[in-house]
Short mmCIF file of N, CA and C in Angstrom, two decimals:
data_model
loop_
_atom_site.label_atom_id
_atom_site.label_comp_id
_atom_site.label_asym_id
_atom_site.label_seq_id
_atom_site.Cartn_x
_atom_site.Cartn_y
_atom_site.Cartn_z
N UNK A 1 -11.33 3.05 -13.55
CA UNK A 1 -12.28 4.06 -13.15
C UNK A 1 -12.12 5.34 -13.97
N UNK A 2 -11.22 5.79 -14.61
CA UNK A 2 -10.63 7.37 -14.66
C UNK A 2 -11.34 6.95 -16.11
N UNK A 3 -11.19 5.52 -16.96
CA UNK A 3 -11.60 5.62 -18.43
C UNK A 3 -13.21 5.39 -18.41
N UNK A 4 -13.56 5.45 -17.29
CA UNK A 4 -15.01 4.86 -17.55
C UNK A 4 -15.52 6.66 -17.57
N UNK A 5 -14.59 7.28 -16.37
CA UNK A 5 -14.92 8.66 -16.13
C UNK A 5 -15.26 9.27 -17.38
N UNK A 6 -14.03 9.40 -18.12
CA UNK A 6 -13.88 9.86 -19.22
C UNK A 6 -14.78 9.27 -20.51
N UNK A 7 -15.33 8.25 -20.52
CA UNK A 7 -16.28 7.51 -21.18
C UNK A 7 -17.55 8.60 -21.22
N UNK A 8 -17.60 8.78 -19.97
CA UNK A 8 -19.14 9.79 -19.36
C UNK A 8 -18.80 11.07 -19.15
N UNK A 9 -17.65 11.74 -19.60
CA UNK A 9 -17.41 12.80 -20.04
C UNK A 9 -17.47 12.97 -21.27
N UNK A 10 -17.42 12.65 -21.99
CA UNK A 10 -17.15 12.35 -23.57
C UNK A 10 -18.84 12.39 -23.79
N UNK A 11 -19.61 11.46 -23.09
CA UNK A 11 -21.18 11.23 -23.86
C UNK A 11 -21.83 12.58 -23.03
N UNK A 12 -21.34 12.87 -21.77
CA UNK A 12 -22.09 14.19 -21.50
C UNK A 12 -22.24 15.53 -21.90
N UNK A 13 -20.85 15.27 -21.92
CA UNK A 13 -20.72 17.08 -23.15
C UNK A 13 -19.34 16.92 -23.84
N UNK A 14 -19.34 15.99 -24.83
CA UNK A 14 -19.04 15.87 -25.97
C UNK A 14 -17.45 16.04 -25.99
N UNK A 15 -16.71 16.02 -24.97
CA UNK A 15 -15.37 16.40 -24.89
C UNK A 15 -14.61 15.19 -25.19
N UNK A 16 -13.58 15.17 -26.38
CA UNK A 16 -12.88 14.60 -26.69
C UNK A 16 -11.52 14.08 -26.03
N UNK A 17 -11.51 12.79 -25.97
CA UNK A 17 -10.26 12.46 -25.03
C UNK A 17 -9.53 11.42 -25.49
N UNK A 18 -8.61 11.26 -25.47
CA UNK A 18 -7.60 10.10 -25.54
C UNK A 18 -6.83 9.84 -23.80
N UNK A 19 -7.29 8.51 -23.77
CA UNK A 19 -6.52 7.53 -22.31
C UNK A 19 -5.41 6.76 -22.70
N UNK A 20 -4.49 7.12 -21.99
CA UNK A 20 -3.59 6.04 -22.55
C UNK A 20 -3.06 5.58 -21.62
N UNK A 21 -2.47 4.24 -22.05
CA UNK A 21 -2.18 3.00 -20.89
C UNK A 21 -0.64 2.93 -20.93
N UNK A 22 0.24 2.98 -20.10
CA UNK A 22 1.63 3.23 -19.94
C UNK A 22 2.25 2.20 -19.41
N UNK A 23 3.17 1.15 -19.95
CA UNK A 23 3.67 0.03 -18.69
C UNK A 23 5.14 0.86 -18.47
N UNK A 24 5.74 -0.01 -17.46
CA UNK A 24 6.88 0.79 -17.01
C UNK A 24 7.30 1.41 -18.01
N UNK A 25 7.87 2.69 -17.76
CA UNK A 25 8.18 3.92 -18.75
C UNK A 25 9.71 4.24 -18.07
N UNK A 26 10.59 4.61 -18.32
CA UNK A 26 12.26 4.36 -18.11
C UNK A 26 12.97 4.95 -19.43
N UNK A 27 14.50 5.35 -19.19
CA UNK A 27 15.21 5.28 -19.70
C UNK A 27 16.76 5.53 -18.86
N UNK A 28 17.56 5.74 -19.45
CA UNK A 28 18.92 5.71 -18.82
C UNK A 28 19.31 4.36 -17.64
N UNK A 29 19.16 4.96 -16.15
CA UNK A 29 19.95 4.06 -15.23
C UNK A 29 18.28 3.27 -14.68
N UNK A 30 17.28 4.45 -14.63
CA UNK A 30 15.78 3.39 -14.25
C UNK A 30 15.68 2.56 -15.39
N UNK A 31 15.54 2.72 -16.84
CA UNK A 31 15.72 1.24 -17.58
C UNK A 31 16.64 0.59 -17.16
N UNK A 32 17.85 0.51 -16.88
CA UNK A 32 18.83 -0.90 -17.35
C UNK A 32 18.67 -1.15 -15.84
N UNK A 33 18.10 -0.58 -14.80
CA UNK A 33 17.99 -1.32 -13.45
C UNK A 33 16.71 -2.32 -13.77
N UNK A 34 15.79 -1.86 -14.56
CA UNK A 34 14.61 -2.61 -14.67
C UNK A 34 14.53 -3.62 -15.37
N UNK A 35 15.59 -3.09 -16.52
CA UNK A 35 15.69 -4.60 -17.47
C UNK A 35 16.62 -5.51 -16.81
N UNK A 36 17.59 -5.73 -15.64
CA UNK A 36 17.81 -6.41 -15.06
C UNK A 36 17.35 -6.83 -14.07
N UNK A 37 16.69 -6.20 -13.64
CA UNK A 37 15.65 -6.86 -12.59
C UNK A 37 14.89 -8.15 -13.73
N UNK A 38 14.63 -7.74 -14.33
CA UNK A 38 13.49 -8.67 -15.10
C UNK A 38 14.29 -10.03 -15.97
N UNK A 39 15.52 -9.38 -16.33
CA UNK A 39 16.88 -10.15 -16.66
C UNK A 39 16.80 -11.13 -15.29
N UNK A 40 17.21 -10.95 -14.11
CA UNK A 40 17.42 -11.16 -12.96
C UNK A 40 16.09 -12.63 -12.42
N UNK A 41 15.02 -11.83 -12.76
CA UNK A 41 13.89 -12.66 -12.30
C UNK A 41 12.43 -12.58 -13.02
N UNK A 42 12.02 -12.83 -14.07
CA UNK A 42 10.89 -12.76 -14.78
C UNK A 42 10.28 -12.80 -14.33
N UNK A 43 9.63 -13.89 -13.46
CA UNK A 43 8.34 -14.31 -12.67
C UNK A 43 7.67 -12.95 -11.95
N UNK A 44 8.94 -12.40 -11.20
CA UNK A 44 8.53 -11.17 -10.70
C UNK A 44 7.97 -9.98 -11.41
N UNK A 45 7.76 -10.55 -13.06
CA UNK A 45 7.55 -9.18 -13.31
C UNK A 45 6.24 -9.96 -14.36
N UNK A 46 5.94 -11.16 -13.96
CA UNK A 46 4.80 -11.92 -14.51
C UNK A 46 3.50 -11.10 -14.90
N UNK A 47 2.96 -10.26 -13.72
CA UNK A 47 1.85 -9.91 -13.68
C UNK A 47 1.63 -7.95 -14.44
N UNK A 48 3.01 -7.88 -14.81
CA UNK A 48 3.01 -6.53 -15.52
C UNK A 48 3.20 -6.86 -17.27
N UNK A 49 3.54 -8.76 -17.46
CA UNK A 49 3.42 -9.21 -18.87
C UNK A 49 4.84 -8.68 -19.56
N UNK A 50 5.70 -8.39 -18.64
CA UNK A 50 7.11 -8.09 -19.07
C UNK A 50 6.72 -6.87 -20.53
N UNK A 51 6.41 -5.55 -19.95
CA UNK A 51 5.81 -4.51 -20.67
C UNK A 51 6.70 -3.40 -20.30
N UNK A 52 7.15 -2.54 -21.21
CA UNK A 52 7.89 -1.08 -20.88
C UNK A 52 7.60 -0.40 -22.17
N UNK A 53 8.14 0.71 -21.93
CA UNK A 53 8.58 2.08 -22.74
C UNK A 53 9.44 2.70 -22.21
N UNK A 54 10.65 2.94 -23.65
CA UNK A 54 11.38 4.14 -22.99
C UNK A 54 11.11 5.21 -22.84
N UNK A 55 10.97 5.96 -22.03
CA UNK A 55 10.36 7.72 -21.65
C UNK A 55 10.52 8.46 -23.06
N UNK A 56 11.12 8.47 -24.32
CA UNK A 56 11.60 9.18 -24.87
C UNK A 56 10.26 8.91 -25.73
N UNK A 57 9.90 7.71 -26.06
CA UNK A 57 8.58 7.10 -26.87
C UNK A 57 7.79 7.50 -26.58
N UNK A 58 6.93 7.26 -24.92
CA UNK A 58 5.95 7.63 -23.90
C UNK A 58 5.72 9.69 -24.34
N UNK A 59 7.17 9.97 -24.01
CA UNK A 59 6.66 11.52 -24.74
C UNK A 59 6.26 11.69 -25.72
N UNK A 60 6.61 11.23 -27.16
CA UNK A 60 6.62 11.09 -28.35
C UNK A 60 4.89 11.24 -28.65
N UNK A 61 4.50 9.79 -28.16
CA UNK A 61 3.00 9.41 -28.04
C UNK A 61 2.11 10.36 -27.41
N UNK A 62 2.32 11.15 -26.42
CA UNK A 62 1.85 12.30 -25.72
C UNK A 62 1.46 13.05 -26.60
N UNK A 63 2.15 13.74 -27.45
CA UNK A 63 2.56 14.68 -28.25
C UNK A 63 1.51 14.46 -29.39
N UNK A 64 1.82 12.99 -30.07
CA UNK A 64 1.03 12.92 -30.88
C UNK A 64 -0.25 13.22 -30.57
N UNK A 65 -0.68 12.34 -29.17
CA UNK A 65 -2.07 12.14 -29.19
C UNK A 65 -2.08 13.57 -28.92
N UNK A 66 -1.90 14.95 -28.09
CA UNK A 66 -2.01 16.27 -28.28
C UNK A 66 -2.79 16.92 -29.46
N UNK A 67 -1.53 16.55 -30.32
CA UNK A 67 -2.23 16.31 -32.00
C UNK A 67 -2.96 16.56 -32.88
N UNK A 68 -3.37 15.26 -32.25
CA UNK A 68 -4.81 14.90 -33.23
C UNK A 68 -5.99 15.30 -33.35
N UNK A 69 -6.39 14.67 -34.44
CA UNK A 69 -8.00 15.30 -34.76
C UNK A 69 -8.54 14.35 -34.32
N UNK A 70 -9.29 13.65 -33.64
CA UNK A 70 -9.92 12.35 -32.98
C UNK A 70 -11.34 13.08 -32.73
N UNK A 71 -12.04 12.80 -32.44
CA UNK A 71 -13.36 12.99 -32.06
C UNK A 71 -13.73 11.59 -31.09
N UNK A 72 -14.23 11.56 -30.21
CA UNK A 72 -14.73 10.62 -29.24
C UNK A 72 -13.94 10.53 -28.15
N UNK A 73 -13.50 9.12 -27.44
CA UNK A 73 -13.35 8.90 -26.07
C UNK A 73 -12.82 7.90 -26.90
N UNK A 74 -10.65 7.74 -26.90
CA UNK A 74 -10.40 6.26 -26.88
C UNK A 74 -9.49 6.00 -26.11
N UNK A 75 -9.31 4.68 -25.97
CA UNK A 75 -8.43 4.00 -24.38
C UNK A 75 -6.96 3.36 -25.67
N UNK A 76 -5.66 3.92 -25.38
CA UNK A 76 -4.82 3.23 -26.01
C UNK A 76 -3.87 2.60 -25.19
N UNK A 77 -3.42 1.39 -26.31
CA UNK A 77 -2.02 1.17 -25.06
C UNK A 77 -0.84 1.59 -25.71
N UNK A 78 0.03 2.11 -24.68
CA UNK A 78 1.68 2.87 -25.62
C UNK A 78 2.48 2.17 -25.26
N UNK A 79 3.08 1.21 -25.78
CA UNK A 79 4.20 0.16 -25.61
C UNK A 79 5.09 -0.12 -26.15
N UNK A 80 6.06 -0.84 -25.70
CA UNK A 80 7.27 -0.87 -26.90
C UNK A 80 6.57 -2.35 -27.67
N UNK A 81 7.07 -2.27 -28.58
CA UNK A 81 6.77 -3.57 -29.48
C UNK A 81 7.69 -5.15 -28.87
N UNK A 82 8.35 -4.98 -28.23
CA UNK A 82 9.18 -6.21 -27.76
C UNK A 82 9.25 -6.20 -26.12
N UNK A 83 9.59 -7.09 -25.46
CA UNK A 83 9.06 -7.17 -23.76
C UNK A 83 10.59 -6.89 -23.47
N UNK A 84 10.26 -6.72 -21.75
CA UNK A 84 11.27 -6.25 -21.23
C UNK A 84 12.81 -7.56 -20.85
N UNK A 85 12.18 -9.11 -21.29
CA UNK A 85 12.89 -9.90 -21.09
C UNK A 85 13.74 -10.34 -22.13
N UNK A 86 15.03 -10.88 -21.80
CA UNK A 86 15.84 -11.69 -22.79
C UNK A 86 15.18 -12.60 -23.03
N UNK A 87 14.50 -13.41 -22.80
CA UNK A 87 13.29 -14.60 -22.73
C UNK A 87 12.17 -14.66 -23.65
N UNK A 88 12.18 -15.72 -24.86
CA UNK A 88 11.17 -15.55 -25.68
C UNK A 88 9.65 -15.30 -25.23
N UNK A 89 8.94 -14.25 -25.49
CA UNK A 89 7.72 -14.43 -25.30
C UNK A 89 6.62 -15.75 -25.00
N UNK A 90 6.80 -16.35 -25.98
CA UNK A 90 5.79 -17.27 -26.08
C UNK A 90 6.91 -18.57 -24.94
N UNK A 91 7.89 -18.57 -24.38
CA UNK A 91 8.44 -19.29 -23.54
C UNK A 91 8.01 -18.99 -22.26
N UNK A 92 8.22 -17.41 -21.80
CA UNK A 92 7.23 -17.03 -20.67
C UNK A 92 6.21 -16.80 -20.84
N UNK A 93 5.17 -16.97 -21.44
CA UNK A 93 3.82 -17.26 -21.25
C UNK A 93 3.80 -19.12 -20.56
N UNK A 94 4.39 -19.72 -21.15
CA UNK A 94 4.28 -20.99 -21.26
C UNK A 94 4.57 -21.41 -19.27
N UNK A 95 5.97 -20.77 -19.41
CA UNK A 95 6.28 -20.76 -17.97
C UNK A 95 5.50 -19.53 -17.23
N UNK A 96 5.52 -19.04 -17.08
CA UNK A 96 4.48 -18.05 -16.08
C UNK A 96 3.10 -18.00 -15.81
N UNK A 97 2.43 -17.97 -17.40
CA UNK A 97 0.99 -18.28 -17.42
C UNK A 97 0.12 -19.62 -18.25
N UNK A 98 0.84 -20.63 -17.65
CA UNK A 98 0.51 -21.83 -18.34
C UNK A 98 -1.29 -22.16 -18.51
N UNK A 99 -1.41 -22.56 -19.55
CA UNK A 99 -2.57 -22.80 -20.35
C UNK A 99 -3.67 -21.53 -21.10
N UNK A 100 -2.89 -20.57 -20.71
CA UNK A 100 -3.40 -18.95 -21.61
C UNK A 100 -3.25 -18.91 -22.56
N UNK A 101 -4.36 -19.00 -23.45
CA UNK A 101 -4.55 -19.41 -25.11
C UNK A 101 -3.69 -18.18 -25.56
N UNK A 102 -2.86 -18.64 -27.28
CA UNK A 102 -2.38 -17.08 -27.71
C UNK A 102 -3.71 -16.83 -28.92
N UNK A 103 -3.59 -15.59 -28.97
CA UNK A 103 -4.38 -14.84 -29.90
C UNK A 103 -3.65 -14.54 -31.66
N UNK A 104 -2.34 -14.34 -31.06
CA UNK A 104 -1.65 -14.23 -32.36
C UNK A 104 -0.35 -14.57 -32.00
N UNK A 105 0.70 -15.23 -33.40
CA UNK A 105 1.80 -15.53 -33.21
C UNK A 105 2.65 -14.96 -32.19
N UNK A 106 3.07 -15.71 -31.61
CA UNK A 106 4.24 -15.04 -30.50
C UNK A 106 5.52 -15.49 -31.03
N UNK A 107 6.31 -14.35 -31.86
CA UNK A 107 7.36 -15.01 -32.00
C UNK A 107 8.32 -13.91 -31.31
N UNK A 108 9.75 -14.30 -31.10
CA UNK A 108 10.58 -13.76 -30.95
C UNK A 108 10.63 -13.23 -29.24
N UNK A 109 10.57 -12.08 -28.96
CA UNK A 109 10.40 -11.16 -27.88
C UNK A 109 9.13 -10.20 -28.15
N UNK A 110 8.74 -10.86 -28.90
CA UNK A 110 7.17 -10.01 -29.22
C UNK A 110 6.21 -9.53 -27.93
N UNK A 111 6.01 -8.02 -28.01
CA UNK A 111 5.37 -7.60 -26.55
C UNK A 111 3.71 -8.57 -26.25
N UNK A 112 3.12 -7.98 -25.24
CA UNK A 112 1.68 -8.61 -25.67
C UNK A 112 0.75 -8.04 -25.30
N UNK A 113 1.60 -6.74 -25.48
CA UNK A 113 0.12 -5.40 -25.34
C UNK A 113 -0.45 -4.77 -26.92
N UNK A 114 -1.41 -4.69 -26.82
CA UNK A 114 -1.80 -4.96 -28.80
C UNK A 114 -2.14 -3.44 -28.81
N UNK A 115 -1.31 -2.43 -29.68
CA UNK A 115 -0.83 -1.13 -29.79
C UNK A 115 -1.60 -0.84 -30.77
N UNK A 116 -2.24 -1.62 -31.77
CA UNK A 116 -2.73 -1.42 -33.05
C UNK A 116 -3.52 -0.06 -33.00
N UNK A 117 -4.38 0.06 -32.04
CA UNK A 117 -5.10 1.18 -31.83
C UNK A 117 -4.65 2.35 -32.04
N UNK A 118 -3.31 2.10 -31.16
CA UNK A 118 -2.32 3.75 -31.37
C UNK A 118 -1.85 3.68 -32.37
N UNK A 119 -1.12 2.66 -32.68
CA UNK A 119 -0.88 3.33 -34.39
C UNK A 119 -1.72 3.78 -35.39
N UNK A 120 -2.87 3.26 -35.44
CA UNK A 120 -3.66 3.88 -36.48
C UNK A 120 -4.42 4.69 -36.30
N UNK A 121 -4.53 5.35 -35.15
CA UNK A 121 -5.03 6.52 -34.75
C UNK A 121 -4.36 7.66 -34.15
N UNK A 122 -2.90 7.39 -34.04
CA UNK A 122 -2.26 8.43 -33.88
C UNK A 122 -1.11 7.99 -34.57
N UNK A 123 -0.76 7.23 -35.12
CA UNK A 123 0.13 7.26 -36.38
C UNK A 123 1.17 6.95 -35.85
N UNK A 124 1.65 6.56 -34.50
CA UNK A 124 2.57 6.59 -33.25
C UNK A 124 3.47 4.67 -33.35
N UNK A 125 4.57 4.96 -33.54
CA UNK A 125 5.07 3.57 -33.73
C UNK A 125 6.81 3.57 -32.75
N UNK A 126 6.83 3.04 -31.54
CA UNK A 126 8.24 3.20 -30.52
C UNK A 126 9.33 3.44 -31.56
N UNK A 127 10.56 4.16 -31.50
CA UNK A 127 11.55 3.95 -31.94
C UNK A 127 12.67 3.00 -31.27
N UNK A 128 11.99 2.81 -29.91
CA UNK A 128 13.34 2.23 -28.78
C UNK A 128 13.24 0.74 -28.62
N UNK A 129 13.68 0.17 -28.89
CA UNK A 129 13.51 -1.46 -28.88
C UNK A 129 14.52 -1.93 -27.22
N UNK A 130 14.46 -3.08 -26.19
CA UNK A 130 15.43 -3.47 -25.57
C UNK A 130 16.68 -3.84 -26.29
N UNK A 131 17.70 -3.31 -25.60
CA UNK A 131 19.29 -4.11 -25.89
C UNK A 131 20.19 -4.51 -25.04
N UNK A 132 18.88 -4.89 -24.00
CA UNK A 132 19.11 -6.30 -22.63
C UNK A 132 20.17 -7.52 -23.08
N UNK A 133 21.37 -7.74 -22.52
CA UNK A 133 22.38 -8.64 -22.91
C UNK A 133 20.98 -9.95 -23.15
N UNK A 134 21.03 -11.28 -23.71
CA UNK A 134 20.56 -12.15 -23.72
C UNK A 134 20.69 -13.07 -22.28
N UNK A 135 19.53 -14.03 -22.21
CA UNK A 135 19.52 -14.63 -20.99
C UNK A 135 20.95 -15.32 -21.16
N UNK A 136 21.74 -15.99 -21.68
CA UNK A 136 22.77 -16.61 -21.98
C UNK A 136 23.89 -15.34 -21.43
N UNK A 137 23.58 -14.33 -21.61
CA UNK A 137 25.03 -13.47 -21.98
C UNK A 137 25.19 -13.06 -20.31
N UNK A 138 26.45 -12.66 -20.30
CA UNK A 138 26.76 -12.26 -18.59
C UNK A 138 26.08 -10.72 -17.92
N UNK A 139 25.82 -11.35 -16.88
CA UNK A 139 25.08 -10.17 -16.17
C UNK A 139 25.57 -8.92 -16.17
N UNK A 140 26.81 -8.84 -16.45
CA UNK A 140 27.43 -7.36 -16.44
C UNK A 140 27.09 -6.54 -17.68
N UNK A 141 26.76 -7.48 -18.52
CA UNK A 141 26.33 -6.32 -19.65
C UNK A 141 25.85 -5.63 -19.61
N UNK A 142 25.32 -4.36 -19.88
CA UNK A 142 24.98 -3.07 -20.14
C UNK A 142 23.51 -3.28 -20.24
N UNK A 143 22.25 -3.02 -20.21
CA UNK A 143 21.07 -3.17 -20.34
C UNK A 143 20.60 -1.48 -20.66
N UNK A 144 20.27 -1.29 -21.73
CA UNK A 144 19.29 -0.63 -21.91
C UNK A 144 18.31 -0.42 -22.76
N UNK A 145 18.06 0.31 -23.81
CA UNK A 145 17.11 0.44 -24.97
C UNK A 145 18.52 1.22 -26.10
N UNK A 146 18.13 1.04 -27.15
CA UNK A 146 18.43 1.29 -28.50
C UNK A 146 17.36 1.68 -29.32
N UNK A 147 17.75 2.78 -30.37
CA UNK A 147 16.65 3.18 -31.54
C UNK A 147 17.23 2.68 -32.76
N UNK A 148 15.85 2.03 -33.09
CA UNK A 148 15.78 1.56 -34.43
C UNK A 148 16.75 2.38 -35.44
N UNK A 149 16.72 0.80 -36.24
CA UNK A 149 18.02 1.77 -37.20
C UNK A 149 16.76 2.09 -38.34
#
């Protein structure tokens, strides 16, 4: 509703906006509770597509979009590039949302919120990747995010 708002703000008097779409946003003790939750139980977190940002990114992207020179009304999504699970992507699709065609390679922990938008319009790329122990590795490990080297 709020982007359609803003859709018809934008064509009524010309006011420029950027929407942006946020999946869980975290860092410190709310990430590594969340990435073990999701460590813990995927399924449960099926219908959010195993999606985050660390808060530090989420600001980052703010900022940018602040920014910019944009002209119009656009809807972005701000995501980290990799999901919140130790669990290959294209494995939980398979198990969670069985027979959901892919659009593009799923390899690795590849997220599956398609960011392209924000990057090339606000130039905006996560620095924080997960550094969730692996499904294999013991639950006590440490769960949180790391920045790119």
């Amino acid at each position: 509703m709020l982007e359609e708002t803003a859709r018809a703000t934008h064509r009524r008097h010309g006011t420029d906006i950027v929407c942006m779409r946020f999946p869980f946003t975290g860092t410190g003790e709310r990430l590594a509770r969340q990435l073990a939750a999701v460590r813990d139980d995927p399924a449960a977190h099926r219908m959010d597509l195993w999606g985050w940002l660390d808060t530090r990114d989420g600001s980052r992207a703010v900022r940018y979009a602040l920014h910019a020179e944009l002209t119009g009304c656009h809807v972005l999504n701000v995501a980290a590039d990799d999901t919140s699970s130790p669990v290959p992507t294209a494995q939980l699709l398979d198990e969670f949302h069985p027979g959901v065609p892919y659009f593009a390679e799923l390899t690795g922990h590849a997220s599956l919120f398609d960011t392209t938008a924000c990057a090339r319009l606000l130039g905006f790329a996560p620095e924080y990747r997960r550094s969730a122990p692996d499904a294999d590795a013991g639950a006590s490990a440490e769960a949180g995010a790391e920045r790119r080297a």
